[in-house]
Amino acid sequence: QKQRVALARALIHKPRLLLLDEPLGALDALTRIEMQQLIEKLWHQHGFTVLLVTHDVSEAVAIADRVILIEEGQVGLDLLVDLPRPRAR
């Protein structure tokens, strides 16, 4: 519930860029899927850019249309995720 409230607070001001640092890390599996779907739905509705920091590769691929892997302060991988939406979770 705290993550949903925090997301709602962030969206009140209609940002063009939303920064999310491990927003789903402490959630159980079902709530994580629900939040992934909510983030994607809001992204479609409002058209903002999301910068998502995560250590979970499957989460990044499920949500993102581009994944950038940082290794030792350098870009190790910059990959477009060309999969249909909504994505299976």
PDB file of C-alpha atoms in Angstrom:
ATOM      1  CA  GLN A   1       0.000   0.000   0.000  1.00  0.00           C
ATOM      2  CA  LYS A   2       2.887   2.381   0.747  1.00  0.00           C
ATOM      3  CA  GLN A   3       4.248   1.998  -2.793  1.00  0.00           C
ATOM      4  CA  ARG A   4       0.861   2.882  -4.300  1.00  0.00           C
ATOM      5  CA  VAL A   5       0.568   5.966  -2.114  1.00  0.00           C
ATOM      6  CA  ALA A   6       4.109   7.044  -3.003  1.00  0.00           C
ATOM      7  CA  LEU A   7       3.368   6.556  -6.708  1.00  0.00           C
ATOM      8  CA  ALA A   8       0.154   8.576  -6.411  1.00  0.00           C
ATOM      9  CA  ARG A   9       2.011  11.395  -4.643  1.00  0.00           C
ATOM     10  CA  ALA A  10       4.658  11.452  -7.357  1.00  0.00           C
ATOM     11  CA  LEU A  11       2.031  11.653 -10.103  1.00  0.00           C
ATOM     12  CA  ILE A  12       0.000  14.492  -8.546  1.00  0.00           C
ATOM     13  CA  HIS A  13       2.275  17.068 -10.162  1.00  0.00           C
ATOM     14  CA  LYS A  14       2.058  15.388 -13.604  1.00  0.00           C
ATOM     15  CA  PRO A  15       5.803  14.860 -14.065  1.00  0.00           C
ATOM     16  CA  ARG A  16       7.409  14.311 -17.461  1.00  0.00           C
ATOM     17  CA  LEU A  17      10.064  12.128 -15.801  1.00  0.00           C
ATOM     18  CA  LEU A  18       9.407   9.654 -12.980  1.00  0.00           C
ATOM     19  CA  LEU A  19      12.409   8.255 -11.078  1.00  0.00           C
ATOM     20  CA  LEU A  20      11.796   4.880  -9.413  1.00  0.00           C
ATOM     21  CA  ASP A  21      14.581   3.336  -7.315  1.00  0.00           C
ATOM     22  CA  GLU A  22      13.800  -0.324  -6.517  1.00  0.00           C
ATOM     23  CA  PRO A  23      10.069   0.458  -6.159  1.00  0.00           C
ATOM     24  CA  LEU A  24       8.986  -3.183  -6.115  1.00  0.00           C
ATOM     25  CA  GLY A  25      11.812  -4.767  -4.142  1.00  0.00           C
ATOM     26  CA  ALA A  26      10.020  -5.367  -0.847  1.00  0.00           C
ATOM     27  CA  LEU A  27       6.743  -6.611  -2.321  1.00  0.00           C
ATOM     28  CA  ASP A  28       5.320 -10.113  -2.463  1.00  0.00           C
ATOM     29  CA  ALA A  29       5.001 -11.693  -5.929  1.00  0.00           C
ATOM     30  CA  LEU A  30       1.316 -10.892  -6.492  1.00  0.00           C
ATOM     31  CA  THR A  31       1.616  -7.275  -5.373  1.00  0.00           C
ATOM     32  CA  ARG A  32       4.745  -6.901  -7.522  1.00  0.00           C
ATOM     33  CA  ILE A  33       2.797  -7.989 -10.623  1.00  0.00           C
ATOM     34  CA  GLU A  34      -0.077  -5.648  -9.742  1.00  0.00           C
ATOM     35  CA  MET A  35       2.334  -2.731  -9.330  1.00  0.00           C
ATOM     36  CA  GLN A  36       4.089  -3.539 -12.630  1.00  0.00           C
ATOM     37  CA  GLN A  37       0.703  -3.443 -14.347  1.00  0.00           C
ATOM     38  CA  LEU A  38      -0.225  -0.189 -12.595  1.00  0.00           C
ATOM     39  CA  ILE A  39       3.041   1.501 -13.594  1.00  0.00           C
ATOM     40  CA  GLU A  40       2.538   0.426 -17.213  1.00  0.00           C
ATOM     41  CA  LYS A  41      -1.111   1.565 -17.218  1.00  0.00           C
ATOM     42  CA  LEU A  42      -0.193   4.986 -15.809  1.00  0.00           C
ATOM     43  CA  TRP A  43       2.671   5.282 -18.300  1.00  0.00           C
ATOM     44  CA  HIS A  44       0.216   4.696 -21.171  1.00  0.00           C
ATOM     45  CA  GLN A  45      -2.325   7.145 -19.751  1.00  0.00           C
ATOM     46  CA  HIS A  46       0.043   9.989 -18.890  1.00  0.00           C
ATOM     47  CA  GLY A  47       2.961   9.535 -21.308  1.00  0.00           C
ATOM     48  CA  PHE A  48       5.762  10.263 -18.833  1.00  0.00           C
ATOM     49  CA  THR A  49       9.254   8.781 -19.023  1.00  0.00           C
ATOM     50  CA  VAL A  50      10.231   6.350 -16.256  1.00  0.00           C
ATOM     51  CA  LEU A  51      13.790   5.784 -15.102  1.00  0.00           C
ATOM     52  CA  LEU A  52      13.596   2.525 -13.152  1.00  0.00           C
ATOM     53  CA  VAL A  53      16.529   1.289 -11.091  1.00  0.00           C
ATOM     54  CA  THR A  54      16.339  -2.430 -10.330  1.00  0.00           C
ATOM     55  CA  HIS A  55      18.571  -5.448  -9.794  1.00  0.00           C
ATOM     56  CA  ASP A  56      15.840  -7.762 -11.104  1.00  0.00           C
ATOM     57  CA  VAL A  57      16.414  -8.420 -14.816  1.00  0.00           C
ATOM     58  CA  SER A  58      13.009 -10.062 -15.329  1.00  0.00           C
ATOM     59  CA  GLU A  59      11.328  -7.021 -13.779  1.00  0.00           C
ATOM     60  CA  ALA A  60      13.256  -4.677 -16.066  1.00  0.00           C
ATOM     61  CA  VAL A  61      12.299  -6.665 -19.163  1.00  0.00           C
ATOM     62  CA  ALA A  62       8.647  -6.905 -18.053  1.00  0.00           C
ATOM     63  CA  ILE A  63       8.318  -3.141 -17.616  1.00  0.00           C
ATOM     64  CA  ALA A  64      10.894  -1.450 -19.825  1.00  0.00           C
ATOM     65  CA  ASP A  65      11.166  -0.728 -23.508  1.00  0.00           C
ATOM     66  CA  ARG A  66      14.899  -0.113 -23.063  1.00  0.00           C
ATOM     67  CA  VAL A  67      17.343  -1.686 -20.598  1.00  0.00           C
ATOM     68  CA  ILE A  68      20.720  -0.169 -19.776  1.00  0.00           C
ATOM     69  CA  LEU A  69      23.094  -2.251 -17.671  1.00  0.00           C
ATOM     70  CA  ILE A  70      25.705  -0.322 -15.696  1.00  0.00           C
ATOM     71  CA  GLU A  71      28.885  -2.207 -14.782  1.00  0.00           C
ATOM     72  CA  GLU A  72      31.579  -0.516 -12.724  1.00  0.00           C
ATOM     73  CA  GLY A  73      30.235   2.919 -13.621  1.00  0.00           C
ATOM     74  CA  GLN A  74      30.173   2.237 -17.371  1.00  0.00           C
ATOM     75  CA  VAL A  75      27.383   1.291 -19.761  1.00  0.00           C
ATOM     76  CA  GLY A  76      27.832  -2.459 -20.205  1.00  0.00           C
ATOM     77  CA  LEU A  77      24.690  -3.037 -22.262  1.00  0.00           C
ATOM     78  CA  ASP A  78      22.133  -0.805 -23.951  1.00  0.00           C
ATOM     79  CA  LEU A  79      19.286  -2.897 -25.318  1.00  0.00           C
ATOM     80  CA  LEU A  80      15.873  -2.070 -26.756  1.00  0.00           C
ATOM     81  CA  VAL A  81      13.194  -4.475 -25.530  1.00  0.00           C
ATOM     82  CA  ASP A  82      11.038  -5.052 -28.595  1.00  0.00           C
ATOM     83  CA  LEU A  83       8.261  -7.175 -27.112  1.00  0.00           C
ATOM     84  CA  PRO A  84       4.498  -6.686 -27.439  1.00  0.00           C
ATOM     85  CA  ARG A  85       2.568  -4.939 -24.687  1.00  0.00           C
ATOM     86  CA  PRO A  86       1.097  -5.738 -22.278  1.00  0.00           C
ATOM     87  CA  ARG A  87       3.786  -8.233 -21.447  1.00  0.00           C
ATOM     88  CA  ALA A  88       3.170 -11.617 -19.858  1.00  0.00           C
ATOM     89  CA  ARG A  89       4.208 -11.641 -16.216  1.00  0.00           C
TER      90      ARG A  89
END
